[in-house]
mmCIF file of C-alpha atoms in Angstrom:
data_model
loop_
_atom_site.group_PDB
_atom_site.id
_atom_site.type_symbol
_atom_site.label_atom_id
_atom_site.label_comp_id
_atom_site.label_asym_id
_atom_site.label_seq_id
_atom_site.Cartn_x
_atom_site.Cartn_y
_atom_site.Cartn_z
ATOM 1 C CA MET Y 1 27.568 -28.555 -27.282
ATOM 2 C CA HIS Y 2 24.547 -30.382 -28.719
ATOM 3 C CA THR Y 3 23.096 -28.834 -31.886
ATOM 4 C CA ARG Y 4 20.853 -31.694 -32.988
ATOM 5 C CA TYR Y 5 17.154 -30.771 -32.958
ATOM 6 C CA HIS Y 6 18.075 -27.320 -31.632
ATOM 7 C CA GLY Y 7 16.203 -25.467 -34.380
ATOM 8 C CA GLN Y 8 13.093 -27.619 -34.031
ATOM 9 C CA ARG Y 9 13.050 -27.167 -30.276
ATOM 10 C CA GLN Y 10 13.405 -23.407 -30.601
ATOM 11 C CA HIS Y 11 10.416 -23.435 -32.943
ATOM 12 C CA ILE Y 12 8.394 -25.342 -30.328
ATOM 13 C CA ILE Y 13 9.410 -22.822 -27.658
ATOM 14 C CA GLU Y 14 8.354 -19.854 -29.796
ATOM 15 C CA SER Y 15 5.036 -21.515 -30.674
ATOM 16 C CA LEU Y 16 4.220 -22.254 -27.032
ATOM 17 C CA ASP Y 17 5.234 -18.734 -26.042
ATOM 18 C CA GLY Y 18 2.850 -17.174 -28.559
ATOM 19 C CA LEU Y 19 0.033 -19.559 -27.594
ATOM 20 C CA LEU Y 20 0.387 -18.712 -23.906
ATOM 21 C CA TYR Y 21 0.179 -14.974 -24.569
ATOM 22 C CA GLN Y 22 -3.058 -15.569 -26.470
ATOM 23 C CA LEU Y 23 -4.465 -17.677 -23.625
ATOM 24 C CA ASN Y 24 -3.544 -14.962 -21.129
ATOM 25 C CA VAL Y 25 -5.469 -12.405 -23.177
ATOM 26 C CA LEU Y 26 -8.426 -14.810 -23.435
ATOM 27 C CA SER Y 27 -8.408 -15.199 -19.664
ATOM 28 C CA PHE Y 28 -8.425 -11.404 -19.364
ATOM 29 C CA PHE Y 29 -11.478 -11.180 -21.627
ATOM 30 C CA MET Y 30 -13.315 -13.821 -19.592
ATOM 31 C CA ALA Y 31 -12.431 -12.276 -16.220
ATOM 32 C CA PRO Y 32 -10.917 -8.793 -16.678
ATOM 33 C CA SER Y 33 -8.119 -8.136 -14.210
ATOM 34 C CA LEU Y 34 -5.107 -6.042 -15.155
ATOM 35 C CA LEU Y 35 -3.191 -7.269 -12.120
ATOM 36 C CA SER Y 36 -3.648 -10.904 -13.103
ATOM 37 C CA LEU Y 37 -2.768 -10.225 -16.750
ATOM 38 C CA GLY Y 38 0.341 -8.250 -15.814
ATOM 39 C CA ALA Y 39 1.537 -10.885 -13.335
ATOM 40 C CA ARG Y 40 1.105 -13.714 -15.826
ATOM 41 C CA CYS Y 41 2.808 -11.859 -18.671
ATOM 42 C CA PHE Y 42 5.715 -10.891 -16.421
ATOM 43 C CA ALA Y 43 6.105 -14.476 -15.202
ATOM 44 C CA GLN Y 44 6.007 -15.799 -18.752
ATOM 45 C CA LEU Y 45 8.587 -13.251 -19.869
ATOM 46 C CA GLN Y 46 10.974 -14.555 -17.202
ATOM 47 C CA THR Y 47 10.243 -18.278 -17.373
ATOM 48 C CA SER Y 48 10.217 -18.558 -21.171
ATOM 49 C CA ARG Y 49 14.001 -17.987 -21.137
ATOM 50 C CA PRO Y 50 15.045 -18.985 -17.605
ATOM 51 C CA ARG Y 51 18.764 -19.541 -18.166
ATOM 52 C CA ALA Y 52 19.082 -16.234 -20.008
ATOM 53 C CA VAL Y 53 17.617 -14.463 -16.960
ATOM 54 C CA ASP Y 54 19.688 -16.300 -14.335
ATOM 55 C CA PRO Y 55 21.854 -19.292 -15.356
ATOM 56 C CA LYS Y 56 22.588 -20.206 -11.724
ATOM 57 C CA ARG Y 57 18.957 -21.050 -10.880
ATOM 58 C CA ASN Y 58 17.662 -24.576 -11.295
ATOM 59 C CA LEU Y 59 14.371 -25.646 -12.816
ATOM 60 C CA ARG Y 60 12.723 -26.182 -9.446
ATOM 61 C CA PHE Y 61 13.087 -22.463 -8.695
ATOM 62 C CA TRP Y 62 11.263 -21.530 -11.909
ATOM 63 C CA TYR Y 63 8.444 -23.960 -11.099
ATOM 64 C CA ILE Y 64 7.955 -22.131 -7.800
ATOM 65 C CA VAL Y 65 7.918 -18.782 -9.620
ATOM 66 C CA LEU Y 66 5.162 -20.017 -11.939
ATOM 67 C CA LEU Y 67 3.074 -21.235 -9.009
ATOM 68 C CA LEU Y 68 3.469 -17.970 -7.098
ATOM 69 C CA PHE Y 69 2.389 -15.840 -10.064
ATOM 70 C CA ASN Y 70 -0.630 -18.035 -10.892
ATOM 71 C CA ILE Y 71 -1.948 -19.137 -7.502
ATOM 72 C CA GLY Y 72 -3.611 -15.781 -6.810
ATOM 73 C CA THR Y 73 -5.628 -15.840 -10.028
ATOM 74 C CA ILE Y 74 -6.619 -19.489 -9.565
ATOM 75 C CA TRP Y 75 -7.728 -18.835 -5.983
ATOM 76 C CA SER Y 76 -9.779 -15.794 -6.995
ATOM 77 C CA HIS Y 77 -11.534 -17.681 -9.791
ATOM 78 C CA ALA Y 78 -12.209 -20.682 -7.540
ATOM 79 C CA ILE Y 79 -13.719 -18.619 -4.700
ATOM 80 C CA ASN Y 80 -15.328 -15.603 -6.353
ATOM 81 C CA GLY Y 81 -15.613 -16.490 -10.029
ATOM 82 C CA VAL Y 82 -16.404 -13.443 -12.153
ATOM 83 C CA GLN Y 83 -17.877 -10.427 -10.449
ATOM 84 C CA GLU Y 84 -21.102 -9.133 -11.913
ATOM 85 C CA GLY Y 85 -20.642 -6.552 -14.645
ATOM 86 C CA ARG Y 86 -16.936 -7.236 -15.182
ATOM 87 C CA THR Y 87 -17.242 -9.521 -18.206
ATOM 88 C CA VAL Y 88 -17.565 -6.515 -20.531
ATOM 89 C CA ILE Y 89 -14.444 -4.354 -20.811
ATOM 90 C CA LEU Y 90 -16.015 -1.757 -23.119
ATOM 91 C CA ASP Y 91 -19.522 -1.443 -24.513
ATOM 92 C CA PHE Y 92 -18.563 -3.573 -27.520
ATOM 93 C CA ILE Y 93 -15.642 -5.702 -26.188
ATOM 94 C CA GLY Y 94 -16.103 -8.539 -23.742
ATOM 95 C CA MET Y 95 -18.028 -11.727 -23.080
ATOM 96 C CA GLY Y 96 -21.721 -11.813 -23.900
ATOM 97 C CA VAL Y 97 -22.323 -14.608 -21.385
ATOM 98 C CA GLU Y 98 -20.746 -14.764 -17.950
ATOM 99 C CA PRO Y 99 -18.288 -17.710 -17.834
ATOM 100 C CA SER Y 100 -18.617 -20.314 -15.128
ATOM 101 C CA LYS Y 101 -16.025 -21.161 -12.505
ATOM 102 C CA ALA Y 102 -15.299 -24.454 -14.247
ATOM 103 C CA GLN Y 103 -14.418 -22.664 -17.487
ATOM 104 C CA LEU Y 104 -12.165 -20.195 -15.700
ATOM 105 C CA LEU Y 105 -10.385 -22.903 -13.714
ATOM 106 C CA PHE Y 106 -9.939 -25.076 -16.795
ATOM 107 C CA LEU Y 107 -8.301 -22.170 -18.618
ATOM 108 C CA ASP Y 108 -6.158 -21.318 -15.572
ATOM 109 C CA PHE Y 109 -4.830 -24.848 -15.177
ATOM 110 C CA THR Y 110 -4.245 -25.090 -18.938
ATOM 111 C CA ILE Y 111 -2.132 -21.927 -18.806
ATOM 112 C CA LEU Y 112 -0.194 -23.236 -15.798
ATOM 113 C CA PHE Y 113 0.383 -26.645 -17.406
ATOM 114 C CA LEU Y 114 1.598 -25.187 -20.705
ATOM 115 C CA SER Y 115 3.797 -22.695 -18.828
ATOM 116 C CA ILE Y 116 5.508 -25.545 -16.975
ATOM 117 C CA ILE Y 117 6.095 -27.384 -20.253
ATOM 118 C CA LEU Y 118 7.453 -24.226 -21.915
ATOM 119 C CA THR Y 119 9.795 -23.520 -19.003
ATOM 120 C CA THR Y 120 11.063 -27.100 -18.971
ATOM 121 C CA ILE Y 121 11.765 -27.239 -22.702
ATOM 122 C CA SER Y 122 13.410 -23.811 -22.729
ATOM 123 C CA PHE Y 123 15.565 -24.612 -19.695
ATOM 124 C CA GLU Y 124 16.645 -28.014 -21.008
ATOM 125 C CA THR Y 125 17.368 -26.689 -24.506
ATOM 126 C CA SER Y 126 19.629 -23.956 -23.151
ATOM 127 C CA TYR Y 127 21.193 -26.317 -20.600
ATOM 128 C CA ILE Y 128 22.016 -28.906 -23.265
ATOM 129 C CA ALA Y 129 23.378 -26.273 -25.665
ATOM 130 C CA SER Y 130 25.868 -25.048 -23.044
ATOM 131 C CA ALA Y 131 26.817 -28.538 -21.854
ATOM 132 C CA PRO Y 132 30.350 -29.798 -22.555
ATOM 133 C CA ALA Y 133 31.005 -32.303 -25.296
ATOM 134 C CA GLY Y 134 30.081 -35.863 -24.442
ATOM 135 C CA SER Y 135 27.202 -35.032 -22.086
ATOM 136 C CA THR Y 136 23.798 -36.694 -22.419
ATOM 137 C CA ASP Y 137 20.884 -35.045 -24.202
ATOM 138 C CA THR Y 138 18.093 -35.352 -21.633
ATOM 139 C CA LEU Y 139 15.402 -34.360 -24.147
ATOM 140 C CA ALA Y 140 16.417 -36.907 -26.765
ATOM 141 C CA PRO Y 141 13.618 -39.366 -27.643
ATOM 142 C CA SER Y 142 14.114 -42.950 -26.557
ATOM 143 C CA LEU Y 143 14.635 -45.781 -29.026
ATOM 144 C CA SER Y 144 11.121 -47.117 -28.474
ATOM 145 C CA SER Y 145 9.598 -43.763 -29.464
ATOM 146 C CA ARG Y 146 11.316 -43.443 -32.830
ATOM 147 C CA ASN Y 147 9.482 -44.089 -36.056
ATOM 148 C CA THR Y 148 11.632 -46.851 -37.529
ATOM 149 C CA TYR Y 149 8.936 -49.102 -38.940
ATOM 150 C CA GLU Y 150 8.965 -50.426 -42.498
ATOM 151 C CA PRO Y 151 5.820 -49.898 -44.611
ATOM 152 C CA ILE Y 152 3.797 -52.740 -46.097
ATOM 153 C CA PRO Y 153 5.469 -53.959 -49.322
ATOM 154 C CA GLY Y 154 2.251 -53.618 -51.307
ATOM 155 C CA SER Y 155 1.664 -49.984 -50.335
ATOM 156 C CA SER Y 156 2.536 -47.033 -52.535
ATOM 157 C CA HIS Y 157 4.716 -45.400 -49.882
ATOM 158 C CA THR Y 158 8.470 -45.698 -50.101
ATOM 159 C CA ALA Y 159 10.540 -47.047 -47.259
ATOM 160 C CA HIS Y 160 11.518 -44.418 -44.697
ATOM 161 C CA ASN Y 161 13.561 -44.500 -41.543
ATOM 162 C CA ILE Y 162 12.770 -41.088 -40.142
ATOM 163 C CA GLU Y 163 12.956 -39.903 -36.547
ATOM 164 C CA THR Y 164 9.782 -37.876 -36.144
ATOM 165 C CA LEU Y 165 10.304 -36.959 -32.484
ATOM 166 C CA VAL Y 166 12.637 -34.112 -31.555
ATOM 167 C CA LEU Y 167 12.106 -34.287 -27.780
ATOM 168 C CA GLU Y 168 10.471 -36.458 -25.149
ATOM 169 C CA LEU Y 169 9.048 -35.310 -21.814
ATOM 170 C CA THR Y 170 7.824 -37.723 -19.168
ATOM 171 C CA LEU Y 171 6.592 -37.405 -15.584
ATOM 172 C CA ALA Y 172 9.879 -38.905 -14.418
ATOM 173 C CA HIS Y 173 11.679 -36.013 -16.104
ATOM 174 C CA PHE Y 174 9.718 -33.442 -14.053
ATOM 175 C CA ALA Y 175 10.123 -35.458 -10.846
ATOM 176 C CA LYS Y 176 13.881 -35.652 -11.363
ATOM 177 C CA HIS Y 177 14.201 -31.875 -11.615
ATOM 178 C CA ILE Y 178 12.016 -31.363 -8.550
ATOM 179 C CA ARG Y 179 13.826 -33.863 -6.307
ATOM 180 C CA ASN Y 180 17.406 -33.707 -7.633
ATOM 181 C CA PRO Y 181 17.958 -30.668 -9.871
ATOM 182 C CA PRO Y 182 21.188 -30.827 -11.907
ATOM 183 C CA PRO Y 183 23.962 -28.382 -11.003
ATOM 184 C CA PRO Y 184 24.495 -25.341 -13.239
ATOM 185 C CA HIS Y 185 27.186 -25.459 -15.878
ATOM 186 C CA ASP Y 186 30.421 -23.499 -15.516
ATOM 187 C CA ASP Y 187 30.307 -21.330 -18.627
ATOM 188 C CA ASP Y 188 33.729 -19.721 -18.033
ATOM 189 C CA GLY Y 189 35.617 -22.334 -20.027
ATOM 190 C CA SER Y 190 33.226 -22.303 -22.954
ATOM 191 C CA GLU Y 191 33.490 -18.579 -23.580
ATOM 192 C CA SER Y 192 36.902 -18.930 -25.230
ATOM 193 C CA SER Y 193 35.515 -21.313 -27.857
ATOM 194 C CA LEU Y 194 32.792 -18.942 -28.982
ATOM 195 C CA LEU Y 195 33.198 -17.008 -32.205
ATOM 196 C CA PRO Y 196 33.511 -13.232 -31.894
ATOM 197 C CA MET Y 197 30.225 -11.445 -32.282
ATOM 198 C CA PRO Y 198 29.863 -8.666 -34.870
ATOM 199 C CA ALA Y 199 29.687 -5.046 -33.791
ATOM 200 C CA THR Y 200 25.965 -4.355 -33.587
ATOM 201 C CA SER Y 201 26.041 -1.058 -31.679
ATOM 202 C CA ALA Y 202 24.782 1.973 -33.554
ATOM 203 C CA ALA Y 203 27.162 4.776 -34.554
ATOM 204 C CA LEU Y 204 27.380 7.694 -32.140
ATOM 205 C CA PRO Y 205 25.994 11.067 -33.257
ATOM 206 C CA ARG Y 206 28.479 13.603 -34.606
ATOM 207 C CA ALA Y 207 27.991 16.025 -31.709
ATOM 208 C CA LEU Y 208 28.557 13.296 -29.135
ATOM 209 C CA ARG Y 209 31.685 12.106 -30.943
ATOM 210 C CA ALA Y 210 33.059 15.677 -30.941
ATOM 211 C CA VAL Y 211 32.443 15.985 -27.190
ATOM 212 C CA LEU Y 212 34.183 12.666 -26.512
ATOM 213 C CA GLN Y 213 37.164 13.602 -28.697
ATOM 214 C CA ALA Y 214 37.537 16.989 -26.962
ATOM 215 C CA ARG Y 215 37.411 15.283 -23.569
ATOM 216 C CA ALA Y 216 40.078 12.809 -24.664
ATOM 217 C CA ARG Y 217 42.334 15.649 -25.884
ATOM 218 C CA ARG Y 218 41.958 17.510 -22.581
ATOM 219 C CA GLN Y 219 42.851 14.387 -20.649
ATOM 220 C CA ALA Y 220 45.923 13.808 -22.839
ATOM 221 C CA GLN Y 221 47.076 17.418 -22.372
ATOM 222 C CA GLY Y 222 46.586 17.199 -18.621
ATOM 223 C CA GLN Y 223 48.629 14.015 -18.441
ATOM 224 C CA ALA Y 224 51.430 15.581 -20.526
ATOM 225 C CA GLN Y 225 51.553 18.663 -18.275
ATOM 226 C CA ALA Y 226 51.638 16.502 -15.158
ATOM 227 C CA GLN Y 227 54.517 14.461 -16.560
ATOM 228 C CA GLY Y 228 56.446 17.638 -17.469
ATOM 229 C CA GLN Y 229 56.023 19.080 -13.981
ATOM 230 C CA ALA Y 230 57.138 15.802 -12.413
ATOM 231 C CA GLN Y 231 60.290 15.739 -14.560
ATOM 232 C CA ALA Y 232 61.129 19.368 -13.681
ATOM 233 C CA GLN Y 233 60.736 18.687 -9.970
ATOM 234 C CA GLY Y 234 62.969 15.615 -10.267
ATOM 235 C CA GLN Y 235 65.745 17.633 -11.950
ATOM 236 C CA ALA Y 236 65.515 20.375 -9.318
ATOM 237 C CA GLN Y 237 65.859 17.857 -6.485
ATOM 238 C CA ALA Y 238 68.863 16.181 -8.180
ATOM 239 C CA GLN Y 239 70.764 19.553 -8.516
ATOM 240 C CA PRO Y 240 70.005 21.606 -5.363
ATOM 241 C CA GLY Y 241 72.998 23.995 -5.839
ATOM 242 C CA GLN Y 242 71.794 25.333 -9.173
ATOM 243 C CA PRO Y 243 69.155 27.993 -9.639
ATOM 244 C CA SER Y 244 65.646 26.970 -10.565
ATOM 245 C CA THR Y 245 66.161 28.323 -14.090
ATOM 246 C CA GLY Y 246 68.433 25.368 -14.896
ATOM 247 C CA GLY Y 247 71.585 27.451 -15.636
ATOM 248 C CA PRO Y 248 74.944 26.580 -13.993
ATOM 249 C CA ALA Y 249 75.865 28.576 -10.880
ATOM 250 C CA PRO Y 250 79.083 30.708 -10.915
ATOM 251 C CA THR Y 251 82.057 29.405 -8.919
ATOM 252 C CA GLN Y 252 83.051 31.027 -5.615
ATOM 253 C CA GLY Y 253 86.512 32.736 -5.603
ATOM 254 C CA GLY Y 254 86.961 32.445 -9.352
ATOM 255 C CA ASP Y 255 86.664 35.067 -12.073
ATOM 256 C CA ALA Y 256 83.270 36.100 -13.323
ATOM 257 C CA GLY Y 257 83.691 34.293 -16.623
ATOM 258 C CA SER Y 258 84.685 30.921 -15.192
ATOM 259 C CA ARG Y 259 82.164 28.149 -14.738
ATOM 260 C CA ARG Y 260 82.192 25.141 -12.442
ATOM 261 C CA VAL Y 261 81.323 21.769 -13.845
ATOM 262 C CA PRO Y 262 79.388 19.654 -11.353
ATOM 263 C CA GLY Y 263 81.455 16.685 -10.127
ATOM 264 C CA ALA Y 264 84.824 18.093 -11.358
ATOM 265 C CA ILE Y 265 87.983 18.350 -9.164
ATOM 266 C CA ASP Y 266 88.735 21.900 -7.967
ATOM 267 C CA ASP Y 267 91.922 23.606 -9.181
ATOM 268 C CA PRO Y 268 94.429 23.954 -6.256
ATOM 269 C CA ASP Y 269 95.572 27.367 -7.619
#
């Protein structure tokens, strides 16, 4: 499990997620459409944490989801633009000037581009975190991208050897996931190494606890009665010559006070 740069990458994911929600609202103000806003927000809610939604899906599947949820809005803005009178949502909220098709398309493609980047970073961060030890960090910056230069000796800055990059995305990275997506990890073996999570469930109300306890007592009593009846039936089947009350039966041909012990030898007299 790779933990290096994990916190910084999570911060980037949260920042992009918040920025995309703001851009979706801006697109709604420029061209009001509840259907478009709802579709984009739903798609972002799923693709911002793809492996948490379905860990068996690859990144190519989530790219297709983003395209399907955005192609309708892009097509509508490219063909129709903004319908007359729809730039103002209320009498004091909306756009004072009708936006052009170029502005709408630029915002649409910006949202789609940032959504793809967000989905890629979120997928790779979760994929790397669940990877077994010794696997390669695909988001790690290359050696040529690291800030390892030495400052000029006459400058006032002290010497630093700091890695300023926490991830690196290239076009080859996207092409690799589109052509040959990596297989999903088998998380069954890693579950045993996880620490136990604390109990975060809220306490049950007193009335509900009383109902559950009463139900448990009734079930326990029913099981005890069933076991007692089963034992009584077993004893009755083992001793068919005795009465059902469990007392020993009197012997035939003997005096009234004599008793016969089961399994004993009869007296010849």
